[in-house]
Tab-separated table of N, CA and C in Angstrom:
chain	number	residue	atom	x	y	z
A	24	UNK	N	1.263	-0.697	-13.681
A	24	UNK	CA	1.560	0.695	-13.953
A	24	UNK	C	1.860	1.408	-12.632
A	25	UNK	N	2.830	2.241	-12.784
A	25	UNK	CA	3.446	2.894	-11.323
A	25	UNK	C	2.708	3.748	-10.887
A	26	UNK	N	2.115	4.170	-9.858
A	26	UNK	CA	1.062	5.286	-9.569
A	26	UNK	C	1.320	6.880	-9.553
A	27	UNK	N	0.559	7.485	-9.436
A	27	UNK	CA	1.687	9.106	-9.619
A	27	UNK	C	2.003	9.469	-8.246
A	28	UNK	N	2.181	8.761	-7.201
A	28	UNK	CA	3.312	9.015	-6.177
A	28	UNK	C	4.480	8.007	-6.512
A	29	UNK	N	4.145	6.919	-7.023
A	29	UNK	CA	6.062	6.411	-7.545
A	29	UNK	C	6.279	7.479	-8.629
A	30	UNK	N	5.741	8.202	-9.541
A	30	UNK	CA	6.149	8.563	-10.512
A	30	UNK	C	7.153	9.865	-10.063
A	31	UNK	N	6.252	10.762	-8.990
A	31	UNK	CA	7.084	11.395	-8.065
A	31	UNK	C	8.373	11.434	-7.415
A	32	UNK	N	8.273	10.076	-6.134
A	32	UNK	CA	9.266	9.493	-6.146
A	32	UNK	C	10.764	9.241	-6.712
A	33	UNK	N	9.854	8.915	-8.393
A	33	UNK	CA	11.190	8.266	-9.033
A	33	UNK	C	11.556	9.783	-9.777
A	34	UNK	N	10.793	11.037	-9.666
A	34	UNK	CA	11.491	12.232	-10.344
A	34	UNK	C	10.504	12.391	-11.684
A	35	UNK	N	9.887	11.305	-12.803
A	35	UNK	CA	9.097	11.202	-13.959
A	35	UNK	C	8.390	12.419	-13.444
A	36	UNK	N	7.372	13.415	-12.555
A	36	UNK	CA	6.717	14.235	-12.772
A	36	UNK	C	7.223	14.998	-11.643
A	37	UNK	N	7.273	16.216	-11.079
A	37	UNK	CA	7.301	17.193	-10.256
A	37	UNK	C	6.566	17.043	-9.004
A	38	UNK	N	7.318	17.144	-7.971
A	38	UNK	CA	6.836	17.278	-6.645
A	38	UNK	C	7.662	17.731	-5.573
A	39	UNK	N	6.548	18.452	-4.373
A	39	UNK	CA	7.518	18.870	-3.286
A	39	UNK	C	7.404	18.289	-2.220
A	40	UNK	N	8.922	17.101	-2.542
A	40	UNK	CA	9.189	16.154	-1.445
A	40	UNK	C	9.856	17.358	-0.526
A	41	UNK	N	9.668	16.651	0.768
A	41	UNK	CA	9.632	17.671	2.164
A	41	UNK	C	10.921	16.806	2.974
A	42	UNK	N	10.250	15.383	2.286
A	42	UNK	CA	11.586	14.325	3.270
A	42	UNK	C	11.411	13.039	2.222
A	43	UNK	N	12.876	12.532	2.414
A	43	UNK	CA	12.923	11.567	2.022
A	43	UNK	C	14.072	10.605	2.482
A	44	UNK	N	14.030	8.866	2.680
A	44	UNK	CA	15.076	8.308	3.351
A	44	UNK	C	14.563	6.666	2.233
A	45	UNK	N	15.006	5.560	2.802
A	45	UNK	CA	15.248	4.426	2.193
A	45	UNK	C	13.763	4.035	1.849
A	46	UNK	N	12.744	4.108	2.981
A	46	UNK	CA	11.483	3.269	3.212
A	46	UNK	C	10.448	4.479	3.462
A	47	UNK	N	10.469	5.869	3.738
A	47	UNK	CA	9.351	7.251	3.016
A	47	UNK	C	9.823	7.706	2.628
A	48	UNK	N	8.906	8.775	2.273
A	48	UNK	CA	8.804	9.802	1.872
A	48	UNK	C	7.803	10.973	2.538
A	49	UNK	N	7.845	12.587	2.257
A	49	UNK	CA	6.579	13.121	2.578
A	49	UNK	C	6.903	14.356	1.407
A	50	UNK	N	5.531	14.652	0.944
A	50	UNK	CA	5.400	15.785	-0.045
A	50	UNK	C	4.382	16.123	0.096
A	51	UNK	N	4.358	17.803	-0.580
A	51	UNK	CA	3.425	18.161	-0.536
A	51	UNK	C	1.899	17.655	-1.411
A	52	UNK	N	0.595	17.495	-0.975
A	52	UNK	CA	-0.295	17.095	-1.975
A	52	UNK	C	-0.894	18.453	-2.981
A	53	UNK	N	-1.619	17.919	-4.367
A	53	UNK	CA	-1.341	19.253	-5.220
A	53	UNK	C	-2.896	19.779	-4.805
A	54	UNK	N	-3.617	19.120	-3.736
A	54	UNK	CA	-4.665	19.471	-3.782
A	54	UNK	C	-5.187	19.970	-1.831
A	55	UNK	N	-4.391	20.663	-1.657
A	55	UNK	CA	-4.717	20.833	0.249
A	55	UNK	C	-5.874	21.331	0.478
A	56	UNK	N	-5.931	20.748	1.766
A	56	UNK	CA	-6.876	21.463	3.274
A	56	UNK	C	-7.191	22.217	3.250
A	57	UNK	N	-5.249	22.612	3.490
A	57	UNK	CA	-4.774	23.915	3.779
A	57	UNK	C	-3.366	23.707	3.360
A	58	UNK	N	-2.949	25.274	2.836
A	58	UNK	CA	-1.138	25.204	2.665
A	58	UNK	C	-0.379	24.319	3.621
A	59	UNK	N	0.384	23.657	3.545
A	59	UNK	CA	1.512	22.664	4.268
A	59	UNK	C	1.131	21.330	4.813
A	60	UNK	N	-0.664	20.793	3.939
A	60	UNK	CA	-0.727	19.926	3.651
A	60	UNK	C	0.389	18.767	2.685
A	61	UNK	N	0.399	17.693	3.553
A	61	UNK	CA	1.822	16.948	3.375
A	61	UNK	C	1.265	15.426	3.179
A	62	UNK	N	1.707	14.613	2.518
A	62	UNK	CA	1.575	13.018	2.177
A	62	UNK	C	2.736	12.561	2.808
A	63	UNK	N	2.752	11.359	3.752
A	63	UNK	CA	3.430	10.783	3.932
A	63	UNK	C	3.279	9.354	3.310
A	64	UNK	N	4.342	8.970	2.275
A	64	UNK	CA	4.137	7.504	1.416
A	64	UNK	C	5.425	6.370	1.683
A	65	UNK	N	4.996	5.246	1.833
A	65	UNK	CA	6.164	4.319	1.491
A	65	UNK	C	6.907	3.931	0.247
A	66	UNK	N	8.109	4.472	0.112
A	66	UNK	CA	8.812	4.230	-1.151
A	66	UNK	C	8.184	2.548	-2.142
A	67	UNK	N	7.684	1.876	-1.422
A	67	UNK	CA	7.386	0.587	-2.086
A	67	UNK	C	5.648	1.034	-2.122
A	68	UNK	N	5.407	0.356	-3.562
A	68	UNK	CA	4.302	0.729	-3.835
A	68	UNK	C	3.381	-0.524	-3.722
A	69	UNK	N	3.009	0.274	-2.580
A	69	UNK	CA	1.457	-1.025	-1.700
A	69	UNK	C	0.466	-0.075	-1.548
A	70	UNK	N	-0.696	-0.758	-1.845
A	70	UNK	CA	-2.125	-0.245	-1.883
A	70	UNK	C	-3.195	0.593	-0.676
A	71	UNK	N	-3.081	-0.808	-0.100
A	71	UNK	CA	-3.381	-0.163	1.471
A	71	UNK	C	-2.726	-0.117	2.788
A	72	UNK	N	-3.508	0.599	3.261
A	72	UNK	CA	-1.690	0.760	5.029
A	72	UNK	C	-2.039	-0.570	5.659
A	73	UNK	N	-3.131	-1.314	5.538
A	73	UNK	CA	-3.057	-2.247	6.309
A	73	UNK	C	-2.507	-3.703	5.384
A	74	UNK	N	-1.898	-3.424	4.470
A	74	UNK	CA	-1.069	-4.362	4.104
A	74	UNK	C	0.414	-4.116	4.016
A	75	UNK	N	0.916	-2.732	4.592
A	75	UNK	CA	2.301	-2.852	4.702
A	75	UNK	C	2.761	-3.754	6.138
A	76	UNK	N	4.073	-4.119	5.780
A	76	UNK	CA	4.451	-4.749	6.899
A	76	UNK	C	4.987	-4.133	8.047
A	77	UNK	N	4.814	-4.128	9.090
A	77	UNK	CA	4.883	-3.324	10.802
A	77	UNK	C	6.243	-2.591	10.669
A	78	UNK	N	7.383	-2.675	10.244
A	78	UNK	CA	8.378	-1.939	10.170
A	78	UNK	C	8.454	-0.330	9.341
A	79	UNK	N	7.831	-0.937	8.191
A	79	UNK	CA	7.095	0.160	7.511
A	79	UNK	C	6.024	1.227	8.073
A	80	UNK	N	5.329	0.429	8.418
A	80	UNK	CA	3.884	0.916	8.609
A	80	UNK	C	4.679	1.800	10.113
A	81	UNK	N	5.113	1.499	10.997
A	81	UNK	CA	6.028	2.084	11.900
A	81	UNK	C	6.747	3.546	12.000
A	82	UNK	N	7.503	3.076	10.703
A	82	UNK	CA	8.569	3.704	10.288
A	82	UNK	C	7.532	5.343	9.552
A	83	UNK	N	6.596	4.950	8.412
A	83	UNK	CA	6.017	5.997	7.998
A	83	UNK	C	5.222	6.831	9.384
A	84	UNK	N	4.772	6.597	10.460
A	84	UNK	CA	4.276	7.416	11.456
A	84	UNK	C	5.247	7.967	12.225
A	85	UNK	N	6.436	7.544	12.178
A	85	UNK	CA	7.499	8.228	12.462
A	85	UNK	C	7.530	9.202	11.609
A	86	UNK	N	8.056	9.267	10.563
A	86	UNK	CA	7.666	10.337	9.902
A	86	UNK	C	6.644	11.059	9.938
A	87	UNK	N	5.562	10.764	9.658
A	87	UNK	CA	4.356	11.492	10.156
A	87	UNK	C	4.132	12.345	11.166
A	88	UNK	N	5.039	11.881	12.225
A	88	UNK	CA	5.135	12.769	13.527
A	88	UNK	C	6.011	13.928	13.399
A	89	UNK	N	7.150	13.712	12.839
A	89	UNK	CA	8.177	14.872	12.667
A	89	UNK	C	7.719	15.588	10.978
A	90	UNK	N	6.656	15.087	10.798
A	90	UNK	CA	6.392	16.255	9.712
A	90	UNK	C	5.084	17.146	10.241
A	91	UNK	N	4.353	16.600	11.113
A	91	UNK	CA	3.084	17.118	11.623
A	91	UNK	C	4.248	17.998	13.207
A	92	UNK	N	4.694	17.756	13.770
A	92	UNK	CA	5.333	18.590	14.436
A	92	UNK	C	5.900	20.095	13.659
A	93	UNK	N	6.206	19.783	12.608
A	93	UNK	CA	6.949	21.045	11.932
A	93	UNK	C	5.938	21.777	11.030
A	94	UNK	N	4.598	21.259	11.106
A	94	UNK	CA	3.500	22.022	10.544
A	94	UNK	C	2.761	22.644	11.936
A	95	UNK	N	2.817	22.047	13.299
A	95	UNK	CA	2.348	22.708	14.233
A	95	UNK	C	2.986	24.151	14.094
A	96	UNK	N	4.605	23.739	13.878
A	96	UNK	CA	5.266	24.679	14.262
A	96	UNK	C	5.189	25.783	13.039
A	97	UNK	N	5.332	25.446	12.013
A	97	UNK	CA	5.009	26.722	10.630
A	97	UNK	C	3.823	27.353	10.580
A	98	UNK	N	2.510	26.686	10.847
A	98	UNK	CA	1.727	27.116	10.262
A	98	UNK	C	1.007	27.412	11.695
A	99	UNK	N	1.666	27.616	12.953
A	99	UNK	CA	1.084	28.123	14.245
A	99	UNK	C	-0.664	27.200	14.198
A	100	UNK	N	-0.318	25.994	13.914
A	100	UNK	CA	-1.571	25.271	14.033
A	100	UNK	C	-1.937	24.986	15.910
A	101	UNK	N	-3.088	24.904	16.366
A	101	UNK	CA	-3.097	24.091	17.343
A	101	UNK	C	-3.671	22.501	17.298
A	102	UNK	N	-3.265	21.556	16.020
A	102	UNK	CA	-3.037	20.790	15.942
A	102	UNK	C	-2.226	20.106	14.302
A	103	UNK	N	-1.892	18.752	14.289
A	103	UNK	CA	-1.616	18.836	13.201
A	103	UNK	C	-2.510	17.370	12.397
A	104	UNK	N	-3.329	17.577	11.691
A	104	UNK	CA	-4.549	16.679	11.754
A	104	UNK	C	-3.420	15.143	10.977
A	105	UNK	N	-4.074	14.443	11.440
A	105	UNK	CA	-3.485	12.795	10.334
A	105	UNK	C	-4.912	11.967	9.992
A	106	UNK	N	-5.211	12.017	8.711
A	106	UNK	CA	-5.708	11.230	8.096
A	106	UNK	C	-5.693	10.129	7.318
A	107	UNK	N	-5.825	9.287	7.107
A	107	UNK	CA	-5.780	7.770	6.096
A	107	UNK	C	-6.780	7.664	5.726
A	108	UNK	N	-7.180	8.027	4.412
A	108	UNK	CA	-7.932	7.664	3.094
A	108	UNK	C	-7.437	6.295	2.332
A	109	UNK	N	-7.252	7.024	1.229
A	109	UNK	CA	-6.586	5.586	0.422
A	109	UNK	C	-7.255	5.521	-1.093
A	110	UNK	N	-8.600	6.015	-0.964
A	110	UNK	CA	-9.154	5.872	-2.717
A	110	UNK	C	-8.599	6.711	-3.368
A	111	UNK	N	-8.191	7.990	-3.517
A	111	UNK	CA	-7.407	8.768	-4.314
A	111	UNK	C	-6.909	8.169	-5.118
A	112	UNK	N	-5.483	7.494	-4.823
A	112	UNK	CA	-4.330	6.933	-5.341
A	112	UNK	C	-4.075	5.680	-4.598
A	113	UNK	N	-3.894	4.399	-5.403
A	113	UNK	CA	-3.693	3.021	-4.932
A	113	UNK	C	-2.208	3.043	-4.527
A	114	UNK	N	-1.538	4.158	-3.436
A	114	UNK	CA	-0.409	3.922	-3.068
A	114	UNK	C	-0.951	4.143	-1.658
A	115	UNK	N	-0.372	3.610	-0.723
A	115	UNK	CA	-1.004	4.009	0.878
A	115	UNK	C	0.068	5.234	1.370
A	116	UNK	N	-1.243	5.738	2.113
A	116	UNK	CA	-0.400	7.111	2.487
A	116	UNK	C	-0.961	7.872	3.406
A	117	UNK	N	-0.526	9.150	4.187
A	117	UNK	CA	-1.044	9.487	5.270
A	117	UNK	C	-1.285	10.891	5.192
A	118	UNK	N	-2.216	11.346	5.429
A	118	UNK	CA	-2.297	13.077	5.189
A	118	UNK	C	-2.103	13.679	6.695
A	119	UNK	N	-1.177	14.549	6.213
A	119	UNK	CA	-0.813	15.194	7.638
A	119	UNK	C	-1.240	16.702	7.103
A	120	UNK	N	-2.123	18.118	8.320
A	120	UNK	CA	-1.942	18.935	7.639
A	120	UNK	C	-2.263	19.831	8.860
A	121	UNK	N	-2.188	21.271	8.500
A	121	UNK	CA	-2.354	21.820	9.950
A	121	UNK	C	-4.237	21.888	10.150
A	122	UNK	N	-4.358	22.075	11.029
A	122	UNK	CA	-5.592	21.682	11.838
A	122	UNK	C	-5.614	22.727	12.857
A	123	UNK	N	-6.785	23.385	12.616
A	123	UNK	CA	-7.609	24.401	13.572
A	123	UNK	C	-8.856	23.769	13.922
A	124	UNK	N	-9.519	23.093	13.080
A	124	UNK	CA	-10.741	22.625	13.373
A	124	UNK	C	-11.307	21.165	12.726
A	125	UNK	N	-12.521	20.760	12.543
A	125	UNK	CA	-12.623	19.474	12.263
A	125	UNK	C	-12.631	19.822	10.284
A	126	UNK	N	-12.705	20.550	9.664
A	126	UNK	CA	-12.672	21.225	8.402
A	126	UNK	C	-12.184	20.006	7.294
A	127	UNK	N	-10.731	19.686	7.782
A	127	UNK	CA	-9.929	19.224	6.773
A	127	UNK	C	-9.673	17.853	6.485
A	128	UNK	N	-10.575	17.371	7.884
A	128	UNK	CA	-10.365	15.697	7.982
A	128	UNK	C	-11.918	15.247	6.879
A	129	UNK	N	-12.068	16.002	6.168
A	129	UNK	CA	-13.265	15.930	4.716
A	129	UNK	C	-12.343	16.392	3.198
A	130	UNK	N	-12.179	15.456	2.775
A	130	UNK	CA	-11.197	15.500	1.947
A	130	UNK	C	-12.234	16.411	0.651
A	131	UNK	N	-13.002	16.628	1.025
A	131	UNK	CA	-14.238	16.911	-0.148
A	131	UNK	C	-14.227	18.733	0.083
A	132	UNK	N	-13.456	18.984	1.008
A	132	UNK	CA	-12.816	20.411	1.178
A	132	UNK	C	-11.469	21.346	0.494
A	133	UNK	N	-10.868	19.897	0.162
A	133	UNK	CA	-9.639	20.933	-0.236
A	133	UNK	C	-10.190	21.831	-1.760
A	134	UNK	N	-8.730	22.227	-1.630
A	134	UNK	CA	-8.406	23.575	-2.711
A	134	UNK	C	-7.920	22.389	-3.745
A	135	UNK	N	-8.431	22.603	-5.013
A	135	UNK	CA	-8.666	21.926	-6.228
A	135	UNK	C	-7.316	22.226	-6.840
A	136	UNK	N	-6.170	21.771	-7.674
A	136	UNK	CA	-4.981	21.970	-7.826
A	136	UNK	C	-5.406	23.574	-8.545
A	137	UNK	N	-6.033	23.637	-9.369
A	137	UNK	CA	-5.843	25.379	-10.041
A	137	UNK	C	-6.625	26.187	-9.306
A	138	UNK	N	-6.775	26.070	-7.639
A	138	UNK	CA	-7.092	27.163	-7.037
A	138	UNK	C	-5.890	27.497	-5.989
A	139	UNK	N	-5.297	26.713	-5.821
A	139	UNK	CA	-4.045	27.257	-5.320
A	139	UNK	C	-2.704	27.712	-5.702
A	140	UNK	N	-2.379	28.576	-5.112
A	140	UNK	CA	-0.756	29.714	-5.058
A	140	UNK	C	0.037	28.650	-5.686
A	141	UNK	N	1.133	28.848	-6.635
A	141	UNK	CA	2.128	27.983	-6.052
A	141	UNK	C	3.417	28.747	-5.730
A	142	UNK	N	3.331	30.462	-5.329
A	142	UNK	CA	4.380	30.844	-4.640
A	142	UNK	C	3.883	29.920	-3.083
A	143	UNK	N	2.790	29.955	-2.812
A	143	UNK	CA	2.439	29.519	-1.180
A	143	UNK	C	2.528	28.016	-1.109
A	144	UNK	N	2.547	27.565	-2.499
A	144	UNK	CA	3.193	26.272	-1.664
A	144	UNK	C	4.498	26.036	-1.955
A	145	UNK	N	5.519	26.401	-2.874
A	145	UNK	CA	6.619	26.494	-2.745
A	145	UNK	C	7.228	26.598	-0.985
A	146	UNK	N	6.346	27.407	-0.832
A	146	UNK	CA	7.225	28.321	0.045
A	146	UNK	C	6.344	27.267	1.537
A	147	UNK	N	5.526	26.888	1.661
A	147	UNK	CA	4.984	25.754	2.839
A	147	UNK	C	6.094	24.720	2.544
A	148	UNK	N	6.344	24.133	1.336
A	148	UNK	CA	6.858	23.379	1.634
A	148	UNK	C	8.285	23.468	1.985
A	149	UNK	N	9.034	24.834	1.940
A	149	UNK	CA	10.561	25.111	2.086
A	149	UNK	C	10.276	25.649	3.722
A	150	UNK	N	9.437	26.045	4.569
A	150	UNK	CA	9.113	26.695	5.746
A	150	UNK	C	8.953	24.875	6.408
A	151	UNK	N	8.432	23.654	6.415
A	151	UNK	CA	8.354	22.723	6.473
A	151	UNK	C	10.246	21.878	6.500
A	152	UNK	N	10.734	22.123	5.443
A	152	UNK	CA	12.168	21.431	5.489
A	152	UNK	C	12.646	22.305	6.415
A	153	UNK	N	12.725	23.575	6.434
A	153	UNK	CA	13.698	24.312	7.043
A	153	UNK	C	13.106	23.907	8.559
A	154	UNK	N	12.043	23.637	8.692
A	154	UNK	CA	11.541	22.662	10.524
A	154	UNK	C	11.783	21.474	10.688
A	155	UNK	N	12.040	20.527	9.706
A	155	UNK	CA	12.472	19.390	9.987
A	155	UNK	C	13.688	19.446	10.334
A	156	UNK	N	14.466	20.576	9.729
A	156	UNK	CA	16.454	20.584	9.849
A	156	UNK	C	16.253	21.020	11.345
A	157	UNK	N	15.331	21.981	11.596
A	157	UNK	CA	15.530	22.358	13.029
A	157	UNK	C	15.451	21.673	13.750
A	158	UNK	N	14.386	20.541	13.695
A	158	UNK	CA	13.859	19.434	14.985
A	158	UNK	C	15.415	18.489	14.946
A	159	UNK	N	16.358	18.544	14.065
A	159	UNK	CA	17.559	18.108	13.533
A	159	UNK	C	17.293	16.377	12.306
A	160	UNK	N	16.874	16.713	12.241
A	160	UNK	CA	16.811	15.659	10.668
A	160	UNK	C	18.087	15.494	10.199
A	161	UNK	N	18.031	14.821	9.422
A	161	UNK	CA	19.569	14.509	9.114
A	161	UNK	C	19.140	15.168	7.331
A	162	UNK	N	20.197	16.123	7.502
A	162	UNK	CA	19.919	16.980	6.463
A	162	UNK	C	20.036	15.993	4.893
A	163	UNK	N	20.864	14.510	4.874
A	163	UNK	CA	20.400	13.889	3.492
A	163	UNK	C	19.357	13.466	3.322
A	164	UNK	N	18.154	13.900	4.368
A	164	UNK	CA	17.087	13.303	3.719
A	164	UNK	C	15.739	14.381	3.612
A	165	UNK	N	16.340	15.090	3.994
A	165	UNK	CA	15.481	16.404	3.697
A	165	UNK	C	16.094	17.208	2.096
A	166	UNK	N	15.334	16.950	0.926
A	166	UNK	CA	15.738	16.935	-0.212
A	166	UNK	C	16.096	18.822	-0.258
A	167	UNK	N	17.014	19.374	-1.183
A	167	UNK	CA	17.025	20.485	-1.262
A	167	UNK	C	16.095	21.257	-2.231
A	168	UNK	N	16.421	22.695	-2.476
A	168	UNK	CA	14.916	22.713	-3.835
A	168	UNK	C	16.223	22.856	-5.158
């Protein structure tokens, strides 16, 4: 059974992908930190990060970097935290989110999906693309809304 980040992915349920190319993805999660909390996932659905293979596993912290750069930059963070969990959802994936303090790297903190905005995350996650186009992304993989 496909997990609900392929389901994402493949379009079957709603999400705000931020980026997307052959081998990630990054979207927003429905449950943040903080607003412009972001998942970074590998389009192939593997369990844990330490079983993707080095190109991948590579390739998604690349991403990770240019999505945590453009949350420094939106959300005037002075950092942009990266976490790897993994029990949530049996897809491997990376939480990137803005970071003021040690708060958010406790996943037992976020905002529960029906306590958050979704004008504010609409709008994190369109303040997020519109920083990736800036850092210059190649605008086909920064999805439109």
């Amino acid at each position: 059974m496909a997990t609900v980040f392929t389901k994402i992915l493949n379009g079957e349920i709603p999400g705000r992908i931020v980026y997307r190319d052959e081998t990630a993805a990054a979207f927003l999660t429905i449950e943040p930190a903080a607003y412009g909390h972001t998942l970074v996932v590998p389009i192939e659905e593997v369990d844990r990060w330490t079983d993707l293979d080095a190109a991948t596993w590579t390739h998604c912290n690349e991403v990770a970097q240019l999505v945590g750069k453009a949350i420094v930059e939106v959300f005037d963070a002075p950092r942009a935290g990266y976490l790897i969990a993994g029990f949530e959802v049996p897809h491997a994936h990376i939480h990137i989110f803005p970071a003021s303090d040690m708060s958010g790297y406790s996943l037992q903190n976020v905002m529960r999906m029906d306590e958050t905005d979704p004008e504010k995350m609409d709008e994190a996650a369109a303040k997020i693309r519109q920083a990736l186009q800036a850092q210059g992304v190649d605008k086909a993989k920064i999805p439109s809304v």
